[in-house]
């Protein structure tokens, strides 16, 4: 989607070129804004200037190349230039978890300090990073302290504007958001944000204004709710397997209830990624820090997920017995399809479990092999470039990521290459009725085995 006909071209600076920052900056440039993306990593900036992006995200590289060429998108390590450029300054740096699970705001507050040290005119600062409740106030305080030291009196508003991008469809999500959430009590800042997001408002996306604290909590609440749905379905799936029910039927039965809906009701071998595990920990830490409360539901969501991730290797062991000398083929390494992101991926639990049980592991992923090799650098894993090469001589096939290319395999070729016709489908991606007609032994999640 392009916005070349747009007349008003706000100047935007995005600080941080990680996943959120790069998507945000590139897509805002595609809308016609004049965007500077700032990062301290000189090699990364040089690579981005050349049109090479460090992540796999469908459609993103084309947008970067196009807008660098047009001049709408600029990458720099010059803090003063970038901070002075934008009338909108997005903070999109990392907030990694500390040992207690709380979010580390070191990078966010350092950016706030740099803004206070370098900005000389009014602007709107936008927290795009996922941050704990109260961060906007902290950012504002740091900026104001720096401005005071400089003896400078300008109006810098701080707004919370959480992102709701899904990896693998982030570009589409950006251009067609379910909603735009703005956290501010400053009417002037609200007006400016409406100006920036006018194309979305015009196409009917809800523009929701609330306090900054409410917006910050909304981000955590959204991810926690989605993670809760997944863990709930996984707990039901384990029950379904025990009592002879089919979790796929249950998913359909409750998902068609308008009060519930279908999203995030698929049973599987647990969730991963950069958001859900981290944000659940951070929300728990916030509850504990503010009033010493135990987040019973979030504790359960986390526990169910960990158990689910580690259950698959045990099931393979139970079926095959001693895994010493047995070869296990893995299809899928990334935490979800259409990304190379290995953060908290289920494969990081399953593969070490299998290796500890003595198995030999050979793995294939359409995109994530390079990132998987780094994430699993301490483990001996064979990586191949073709899914059928992975299963040659294997005793069992285990599917961990629901890549579309895994959904309709050549069963005759699979049977020929596998030593045993056994499949463990950790994502319920295969059509059970089709598998039943092929003569395979099939184990999925929350459904009776086909033997």
Short mmCIF file of C-alpha atoms in Angstrom, two decimals:
data_model
loop_
_atom_site.label_atom_id
_atom_site.label_comp_id
_atom_site.label_asym_id
_atom_site.label_seq_id
_atom_site.Cartn_x
_atom_site.Cartn_y
_atom_site.Cartn_z
CA UNK A 1 0.00 0.00 0.00
CA UNK A 2 1.51 3.35 -0.99
CA UNK A 3 0.68 6.88 0.08
CA UNK A 4 2.51 8.94 -2.58
CA UNK A 5 -0.47 11.27 -3.02
CA UNK A 6 -0.31 12.47 0.56
CA UNK A 7 0.41 16.21 0.69
CA UNK A 8 1.38 16.72 4.33
CA UNK A 9 4.74 15.07 5.08
CA UNK A 10 5.56 15.13 8.80
CA UNK A 11 9.18 14.67 9.77
CA UNK A 12 9.69 11.54 11.84
CA UNK A 13 12.64 10.08 13.73
CA UNK A 14 12.65 6.48 14.92
CA UNK A 15 15.30 5.68 17.51
CA UNK A 16 16.22 2.01 17.38
CA UNK A 17 16.30 -0.21 14.29
CA UNK A 18 15.26 -3.49 15.84
CA UNK A 19 12.12 -5.29 14.73
CA UNK A 20 9.61 -2.65 15.86
CA UNK A 21 11.75 0.34 14.98
CA UNK A 22 12.61 -0.87 11.49
CA UNK A 23 9.04 -1.79 10.61
CA UNK A 24 7.70 1.47 12.06
CA UNK A 25 10.24 3.70 10.36
CA UNK A 26 10.05 1.98 6.98
CA UNK A 27 6.27 1.91 6.87
CA UNK A 28 5.98 5.55 7.96
CA UNK A 29 8.35 6.42 5.11
CA UNK A 30 6.15 4.43 2.72
CA UNK A 31 3.24 6.63 3.84
CA UNK A 32 5.11 9.70 2.62
CA UNK A 33 6.74 10.89 5.83
CA UNK A 34 10.36 12.03 5.91
CA UNK A 35 11.94 9.48 8.24
CA UNK A 36 15.30 9.22 9.95
CA UNK A 37 16.11 5.91 11.67
CA UNK A 38 18.80 6.23 14.34
CA UNK A 39 20.97 3.45 15.76
CA UNK A 40 24.36 3.28 17.47
CA UNK A 41 25.47 0.21 15.47
CA UNK A 42 27.49 1.59 12.54
CA UNK A 43 27.69 -1.73 10.70
CA UNK A 44 23.95 -2.20 10.94
CA UNK A 45 23.28 1.31 9.65
CA UNK A 46 25.66 0.81 6.73
CA UNK A 47 23.93 -2.44 5.85
CA UNK A 48 20.49 -0.83 6.03
CA UNK A 49 21.63 2.01 3.80
CA UNK A 50 22.62 -0.62 1.26
CA UNK A 51 19.13 -2.10 1.44
CA UNK A 52 20.01 -5.18 3.50
CA UNK A 53 17.75 -5.82 6.50
CA UNK A 54 18.77 -7.94 9.50
CA UNK A 55 15.42 -9.70 9.92
CA UNK A 56 13.10 -11.68 7.71
CA UNK A 57 9.72 -10.02 7.39
CA UNK A 58 7.62 -10.40 4.22
CA UNK A 59 7.46 -7.18 2.19
CA UNK A 60 9.80 -5.18 4.42
CA UNK A 61 12.97 -5.31 2.35
CA UNK A 62 11.18 -3.98 -0.72
CA UNK A 63 9.83 -1.02 1.29
CA UNK A 64 13.29 -0.25 2.70
CA UNK A 65 14.98 -0.33 -0.70
CA UNK A 66 12.25 1.78 -2.32
CA UNK A 67 12.21 4.48 0.32
CA UNK A 68 15.98 4.71 0.76
CA UNK A 69 16.12 5.27 -2.99
CA UNK A 70 13.40 7.95 -2.90
CA UNK A 71 15.02 9.76 0.02
CA UNK A 72 12.03 9.29 2.34
CA UNK A 73 13.99 6.86 4.54
CA UNK A 74 17.40 7.71 6.00
CA UNK A 75 19.57 5.67 8.35
CA UNK A 76 22.07 7.40 10.60
CA UNK A 77 24.22 7.11 13.71
CA UNK A 78 24.20 10.90 14.21
CA UNK A 79 22.09 11.42 17.33
CA UNK A 80 21.97 15.21 17.12
CA UNK A 81 20.93 15.25 13.47
CA UNK A 82 18.24 12.61 13.94
CA UNK A 83 16.80 14.06 17.14
CA UNK A 84 16.64 17.55 15.66
CA UNK A 85 15.00 16.22 12.48
CA UNK A 86 11.71 14.82 13.72
CA UNK A 87 8.62 16.60 14.94
CA UNK A 88 7.71 13.07 16.05
CA UNK A 89 10.41 11.10 17.89
CA UNK A 90 9.66 7.40 18.31
CA UNK A 91 11.51 5.45 21.01
CA UNK A 92 11.78 1.87 19.73
CA UNK A 93 14.70 0.37 21.62
CA UNK A 94 14.84 -2.92 23.47
CA UNK A 95 13.43 -3.55 26.94
CA UNK A 96 15.02 -6.91 27.79
CA UNK A 97 13.98 -8.75 30.94
CA UNK A 98 16.00 -8.40 34.10
CA UNK A 99 16.64 -11.39 36.37
CA UNK A 100 13.35 -10.81 38.20
CA UNK A 101 11.42 -10.64 34.91
CA UNK A 102 10.86 -6.90 35.00
CA UNK A 103 11.64 -4.83 31.91
CA UNK A 104 15.05 -3.17 31.74
CA UNK A 105 14.47 0.50 30.91
CA UNK A 106 18.16 1.38 30.56
CA UNK A 107 18.00 1.93 26.81
CA UNK A 108 14.67 3.77 26.91
CA UNK A 109 15.87 6.23 29.54
CA UNK A 110 19.19 6.73 27.77
CA UNK A 111 17.25 7.74 24.66
CA UNK A 112 15.19 10.13 26.78
CA UNK A 113 18.43 11.66 28.04
CA UNK A 114 19.75 12.06 24.50
CA UNK A 115 16.53 13.77 23.45
CA UNK A 116 16.81 16.21 26.34
CA UNK A 117 20.45 16.90 25.47
CA UNK A 118 19.94 17.41 21.72
CA UNK A 119 16.44 18.72 21.04
CA UNK A 120 15.99 22.49 20.64
CA UNK A 121 12.35 22.84 19.47
CA UNK A 122 8.92 21.51 20.43
CA UNK A 123 8.13 17.89 19.50
CA UNK A 124 6.18 14.80 20.48
CA UNK A 125 8.12 11.86 21.92
CA UNK A 126 6.39 8.54 21.40
CA UNK A 127 7.06 5.41 23.47
CA UNK A 128 6.78 2.59 20.92
CA UNK A 129 8.81 0.12 22.95
CA UNK A 130 6.86 -2.25 25.19
CA UNK A 131 7.33 -0.65 28.59
CA UNK A 132 5.95 -0.98 32.13
CA UNK A 133 3.17 1.23 33.41
CA UNK A 134 4.55 4.62 34.40
CA UNK A 135 7.39 4.69 31.84
CA UNK A 136 6.02 7.74 29.99
CA UNK A 137 6.27 9.72 33.22
CA UNK A 138 9.87 8.55 33.70
CA UNK A 139 10.80 9.47 30.14
CA UNK A 140 9.23 12.91 30.56
CA UNK A 141 11.11 13.45 33.83
CA UNK A 142 14.48 12.56 32.28
CA UNK A 143 13.89 14.81 29.27
CA UNK A 144 12.79 17.74 31.43
CA UNK A 145 15.81 17.34 33.69
CA UNK A 146 18.17 17.60 30.71
CA UNK A 147 16.29 20.58 29.28
CA UNK A 148 16.49 22.31 32.67
CA UNK A 149 20.26 21.82 32.80
CA UNK A 150 20.48 23.48 29.38
CA UNK A 151 18.23 26.32 30.53
CA UNK A 152 15.89 25.55 27.65
CA UNK A 153 12.11 26.01 27.82
CA UNK A 154 10.40 24.03 25.06
CA UNK A 155 7.32 21.82 24.97
CA UNK A 156 8.13 18.13 24.63
CA UNK A 157 5.11 15.90 25.15
CA UNK A 158 5.54 12.18 25.83
CA UNK A 159 2.92 9.85 24.40
CA UNK A 160 2.46 6.09 24.73
CA UNK A 161 1.68 4.43 21.39
CA UNK A 162 2.03 0.65 21.81
CA UNK A 163 2.59 -1.55 18.77
CA UNK A 164 0.43 -4.56 17.95
CA UNK A 165 2.44 -6.04 15.07
CA UNK A 166 2.50 -9.77 14.42
CA UNK A 167 5.76 -11.15 13.15
CA UNK A 168 5.26 -12.58 9.70
CA UNK A 169 2.51 -10.08 8.84
CA UNK A 170 3.91 -6.89 10.40
CA UNK A 171 3.79 -4.79 7.23
CA UNK A 172 0.13 -5.63 6.60
CA UNK A 173 -0.64 -5.08 10.29
CA UNK A 174 0.98 -1.65 10.21
CA UNK A 175 -0.98 -0.44 7.21
CA UNK A 176 -4.29 -1.94 8.34
CA UNK A 177 -4.25 -1.80 12.16
CA UNK A 178 -7.10 -3.19 14.25
CA UNK A 179 -6.78 0.03 16.26
CA UNK A 180 -4.36 2.84 17.05
CA UNK A 181 -3.94 3.34 20.80
CA UNK A 182 -2.67 6.70 22.02
CA UNK A 183 -1.86 7.34 25.66
CA UNK A 184 -1.82 11.03 26.50
CA UNK A 185 -3.67 13.71 28.48
CA UNK A 186 -2.16 16.47 26.35
CA UNK A 187 -4.72 17.71 23.83
CA UNK A 188 -2.00 19.25 21.67
CA UNK A 189 -0.11 15.97 21.47
CA UNK A 190 -3.33 14.13 20.69
CA UNK A 191 -3.96 16.52 17.80
CA UNK A 192 -0.48 15.91 16.46
CA UNK A 193 -0.89 12.13 16.67
CA UNK A 194 -4.18 12.38 14.79
CA UNK A 195 -2.29 14.25 12.09
CA UNK A 196 0.35 11.52 11.85
CA UNK A 197 -2.17 8.67 11.77
CA UNK A 198 -4.80 10.42 9.62
CA UNK A 199 -4.48 7.83 6.80
CA UNK A 200 -5.51 5.09 9.24
CA UNK A 201 -8.36 7.14 10.70
CA UNK A 202 -9.58 7.84 7.16
CA UNK A 203 -9.68 4.14 6.34
CA UNK A 204 -11.74 3.39 9.46
CA UNK A 205 -9.19 2.10 11.96
CA UNK A 206 -10.33 3.00 15.50
CA UNK A 207 -8.25 5.78 17.06
CA UNK A 208 -8.43 5.23 20.81
CA UNK A 209 -7.18 7.88 23.23
CA UNK A 210 -6.59 7.10 26.91
CA UNK A 211 -4.11 7.94 29.64
CA UNK A 212 -0.48 6.95 29.11
CA UNK A 213 -0.67 4.43 31.96
CA UNK A 214 -3.76 2.83 30.46
CA UNK A 215 -2.05 2.58 27.06
CA UNK A 216 1.02 0.98 28.61
CA UNK A 217 -1.13 -1.56 30.43
CA UNK A 218 -3.18 -2.21 27.27
CA UNK A 219 -0.11 -3.53 25.45
CA UNK A 220 0.74 -6.00 28.21
CA UNK A 221 -2.91 -6.95 28.66
CA UNK A 222 -3.32 -7.77 24.96
CA UNK A 223 -0.34 -10.11 24.85
CA UNK A 224 -1.20 -11.69 28.18
CA UNK A 225 -4.76 -12.39 26.99
CA UNK A 226 -3.57 -14.05 23.79
CA UNK A 227 -1.04 -16.14 25.67
CA UNK A 228 -3.76 -17.13 28.13
CA UNK A 229 -5.97 -18.39 25.32
CA UNK A 230 -3.12 -20.53 23.98
CA UNK A 231 -2.28 -22.07 27.34
CA UNK A 232 -5.95 -22.65 28.10
CA UNK A 233 -6.38 -24.56 24.84
CA UNK A 234 -3.21 -26.55 25.46
CA UNK A 235 -4.46 -27.57 28.89
CA UNK A 236 -7.78 -28.60 27.33
CA UNK A 237 -5.87 -30.49 24.62
CA UNK A 238 -4.09 -32.58 27.22
CA UNK A 239 -7.44 -33.36 28.81
CA UNK A 240 -8.98 -34.17 25.42
CA UNK A 241 -6.21 -36.68 24.70
CA UNK A 242 -6.87 -38.41 28.01
CA UNK A 243 -10.64 -38.69 27.68
CA UNK A 244 -10.86 -39.45 23.96
CA UNK A 245 -12.14 -36.09 22.73
CA UNK A 246 -10.76 -34.22 19.68
CA UNK A 247 -9.39 -30.77 20.50
CA UNK A 248 -9.87 -29.66 16.88
CA UNK A 249 -13.61 -30.19 17.25
CA UNK A 250 -13.56 -28.34 20.55
CA UNK A 251 -11.69 -25.42 18.93
CA UNK A 252 -14.38 -25.18 16.27
CA UNK A 253 -17.17 -25.60 18.78
CA UNK A 254 -16.10 -22.71 20.97
CA UNK A 255 -14.42 -20.59 18.30
CA UNK A 256 -17.68 -20.09 16.44
CA UNK A 257 -19.17 -18.56 19.58
CA UNK A 258 -19.22 -14.83 18.80
CA UNK A 259 -18.34 -14.08 22.41
CA UNK A 260 -15.10 -16.06 22.09
CA UNK A 261 -13.92 -16.03 18.46
CA UNK A 262 -11.37 -18.23 16.72
CA UNK A 263 -8.11 -16.35 17.21
CA UNK A 264 -5.36 -18.00 19.26
CA UNK A 265 -7.40 -21.10 20.05
CA UNK A 266 -5.11 -23.58 18.26
CA UNK A 267 -3.61 -26.23 20.50
CA UNK A 268 0.06 -27.04 20.00
CA UNK A 269 3.38 -27.39 21.74
CA UNK A 270 3.44 -23.96 23.33
CA UNK A 271 4.04 -20.34 22.42
CA UNK A 272 7.32 -18.48 22.05
CA UNK A 273 8.61 -15.34 20.39
CA UNK A 274 9.92 -12.02 21.59
CA UNK A 275 6.69 -10.78 23.17
CA UNK A 276 4.47 -13.26 25.00
CA UNK A 277 7.02 -14.86 27.38
CA UNK A 278 8.77 -11.55 28.11
CA UNK A 279 5.60 -9.52 28.54
CA UNK A 280 3.99 -12.04 30.89
CA UNK A 281 7.07 -11.87 33.11
CA UNK A 282 7.07 -8.08 33.01
CA UNK A 283 3.37 -7.84 33.86
CA UNK A 284 3.84 -10.24 36.77
CA UNK A 285 6.75 -8.10 37.98
CA UNK A 286 4.64 -4.95 37.74
CA UNK A 287 1.88 -6.51 39.83
CA UNK A 288 4.37 -7.70 42.41
CA UNK A 289 6.28 -4.42 42.59
CA UNK A 290 3.23 -2.17 42.88
CA UNK A 291 1.20 -3.99 45.51
CA UNK A 292 2.91 -7.28 46.23
CA UNK A 293 0.25 -9.26 44.36
CA UNK A 294 0.65 -12.72 42.91
CA UNK A 295 -0.67 -12.98 39.36
CA UNK A 296 -2.28 -16.40 39.66
CA UNK A 297 -3.59 -16.57 36.09
CA UNK A 298 -0.31 -15.43 34.55
CA UNK A 299 1.60 -17.89 36.74
CA UNK A 300 -0.59 -20.68 35.38
CA UNK A 301 -0.25 -19.50 31.76
CA UNK A 302 3.53 -19.56 32.10
CA UNK A 303 3.63 -22.96 33.81
CA UNK A 304 1.33 -24.62 31.28
CA UNK A 305 3.45 -23.26 28.43
CA UNK A 306 6.72 -24.55 29.86
CA UNK A 307 5.21 -27.99 30.46
CA UNK A 308 3.75 -28.03 26.96
CA UNK A 309 7.07 -27.16 25.32
CA UNK A 310 8.85 -29.94 27.15
CA UNK A 311 6.14 -32.58 26.70
CA UNK A 312 6.86 -33.50 23.09
CA UNK A 313 10.30 -35.03 23.60
CA UNK A 314 8.83 -37.15 26.41
CA UNK A 315 6.08 -38.39 24.10
CA UNK A 316 8.63 -39.34 21.43
CA UNK A 317 10.70 -41.14 24.07
CA UNK A 318 7.66 -42.99 25.36
CA UNK A 319 6.79 -44.18 21.86
CA UNK A 320 10.27 -45.14 20.63
CA UNK A 321 11.87 -46.15 23.89
CA UNK A 322 15.60 -45.58 24.28
CA UNK A 323 16.50 -42.77 21.88
CA UNK A 324 20.22 -43.52 21.85
CA UNK A 325 21.20 -43.96 18.23
CA UNK A 326 17.74 -42.91 17.00
CA UNK A 327 17.46 -40.15 14.41
CA UNK A 328 14.78 -37.49 14.81
CA UNK A 329 13.90 -35.21 11.89
CA UNK A 330 12.65 -31.75 12.84
CA UNK A 331 10.52 -29.65 10.51
CA UNK A 332 10.38 -26.03 11.70
CA UNK A 333 12.73 -24.11 13.99
CA UNK A 334 11.36 -20.55 14.15
CA UNK A 335 8.81 -19.80 16.86
CA UNK A 336 6.16 -19.22 14.16
CA UNK A 337 5.97 -19.28 10.35
CA UNK A 338 7.01 -16.39 8.07
CA UNK A 339 9.81 -15.27 10.38
CA UNK A 340 13.37 -16.26 11.24
CA UNK A 341 12.89 -15.28 14.89
CA UNK A 342 14.17 -17.93 17.30
CA UNK A 343 13.47 -16.07 20.53
CA UNK A 344 11.78 -18.45 23.00
CA UNK A 345 11.01 -20.83 20.10
CA UNK A 346 9.60 -24.22 21.09
CA UNK A 347 12.45 -25.85 19.18
CA UNK A 348 14.83 -24.45 21.81
CA UNK A 349 13.10 -26.67 24.37
CA UNK A 350 12.37 -29.75 22.25
CA UNK A 351 15.74 -30.17 20.55
CA UNK A 352 17.87 -30.04 23.73
CA UNK A 353 15.40 -32.44 25.38
CA UNK A 354 15.79 -34.91 22.51
CA UNK A 355 19.58 -34.62 22.54
CA UNK A 356 19.69 -35.24 26.30
CA UNK A 357 17.71 -38.42 25.68
CA UNK A 358 20.39 -39.57 23.27
CA UNK A 359 18.75 -38.80 19.94
CA UNK A 360 20.47 -37.54 16.81
CA UNK A 361 18.65 -34.47 15.49
CA UNK A 362 18.51 -33.25 11.90
CA UNK A 363 16.52 -30.09 11.28
CA UNK A 364 15.03 -28.08 8.43
CA UNK A 365 13.42 -24.63 8.37
CA UNK A 366 12.64 -22.58 5.25
CA UNK A 367 14.06 -19.35 6.71
CA UNK A 368 15.41 -19.68 10.24
CA UNK A 369 18.40 -22.01 9.84
CA UNK A 370 21.04 -19.32 10.32
CA UNK A 371 19.41 -17.84 13.42
CA UNK A 372 18.77 -21.34 14.77
CA UNK A 373 22.43 -22.25 14.45
CA UNK A 374 23.29 -19.26 16.62
CA UNK A 375 20.55 -19.96 19.15
CA UNK A 376 21.55 -23.64 19.40
CA UNK A 377 25.30 -23.09 19.11
CA UNK A 378 26.02 -25.24 22.15
CA UNK A 379 24.23 -28.28 20.73
CA UNK A 380 25.11 -30.77 18.01
CA UNK A 381 22.35 -30.48 15.42
CA UNK A 382 22.43 -31.31 11.72
CA UNK A 383 20.94 -28.63 9.49
CA UNK A 384 19.80 -29.36 5.94
CA UNK A 385 18.35 -27.28 3.12
CA UNK A 386 15.44 -29.52 2.15
CA UNK A 387 12.66 -31.00 4.22
CA UNK A 388 12.91 -34.41 2.59
CA UNK A 389 16.66 -34.51 3.13
CA UNK A 390 15.96 -34.08 6.85
CA UNK A 391 13.84 -37.24 7.01
CA UNK A 392 16.28 -39.56 5.21
CA UNK A 393 16.82 -42.53 7.49
CA UNK A 394 15.02 -40.84 10.38
CA UNK A 395 13.07 -42.90 12.89
CA UNK A 396 10.45 -40.20 13.39
CA UNK A 397 9.40 -36.83 11.97
CA UNK A 398 8.55 -34.05 14.44
CA UNK A 399 6.80 -30.88 13.21
CA UNK A 400 7.38 -27.81 15.40
CA UNK A 401 6.45 -24.82 13.19
CA UNK A 402 3.32 -24.54 11.05
CA UNK A 403 5.00 -23.44 7.82
CA UNK A 404 2.50 -23.80 4.94
CA UNK A 405 4.90 -26.03 3.00
CA UNK A 406 4.59 -28.66 5.74
CA UNK A 407 0.80 -28.93 5.49
CA UNK A 408 0.61 -31.17 2.40
CA UNK A 409 3.78 -33.28 2.17
CA UNK A 410 4.46 -36.01 -0.35
CA UNK A 411 3.49 -38.93 1.88
CA UNK A 412 4.86 -41.55 -0.52
CA UNK A 413 8.25 -39.84 -0.50
CA UNK A 414 8.07 -39.46 3.27
CA UNK A 415 7.36 -43.14 3.68
CA UNK A 416 10.25 -43.98 1.41
CA UNK A 417 12.74 -41.78 3.27
CA UNK A 418 11.69 -42.44 6.88
CA UNK A 419 12.92 -45.60 8.57
CA UNK A 420 9.64 -45.72 10.48
CA UNK A 421 6.38 -44.20 9.25
CA UNK A 422 5.87 -42.16 12.41
CA UNK A 423 4.95 -38.48 12.61
CA UNK A 424 4.60 -36.27 15.69
CA UNK A 425 2.73 -33.15 14.63
CA UNK A 426 3.25 -30.51 17.31
CA UNK A 427 1.09 -27.95 15.50
CA UNK A 428 -1.80 -30.10 14.23
CA UNK A 429 -0.98 -28.81 10.76
CA UNK A 430 -1.59 -32.05 8.87
CA UNK A 431 -5.04 -33.13 7.72
CA UNK A 432 -5.79 -36.05 10.03
CA UNK A 433 -8.12 -37.78 7.57
CA UNK A 434 -5.49 -37.63 4.84
CA UNK A 435 -2.80 -38.97 7.15
CA UNK A 436 -5.11 -41.82 8.15
CA UNK A 437 -5.31 -42.97 4.52
CA UNK A 438 -1.53 -43.06 4.04
CA UNK A 439 -0.61 -45.75 6.53
CA UNK A 440 1.38 -43.44 8.79
CA UNK A 441 1.37 -43.64 12.55
CA UNK A 442 0.33 -40.16 13.55
CA UNK A 443 0.53 -38.38 16.89
CA UNK A 444 -0.80 -34.84 17.24
CA UNK A 445 -1.90 -32.58 20.12
CA UNK A 446 -5.20 -33.18 21.89
CA UNK A 447 -6.37 -35.84 19.44
CA UNK A 448 -6.28 -39.63 19.48
CA UNK A 449 -3.25 -41.16 17.83
CA UNK A 450 -3.59 -42.97 14.49
CA UNK A 451 -1.75 -46.26 14.81
#
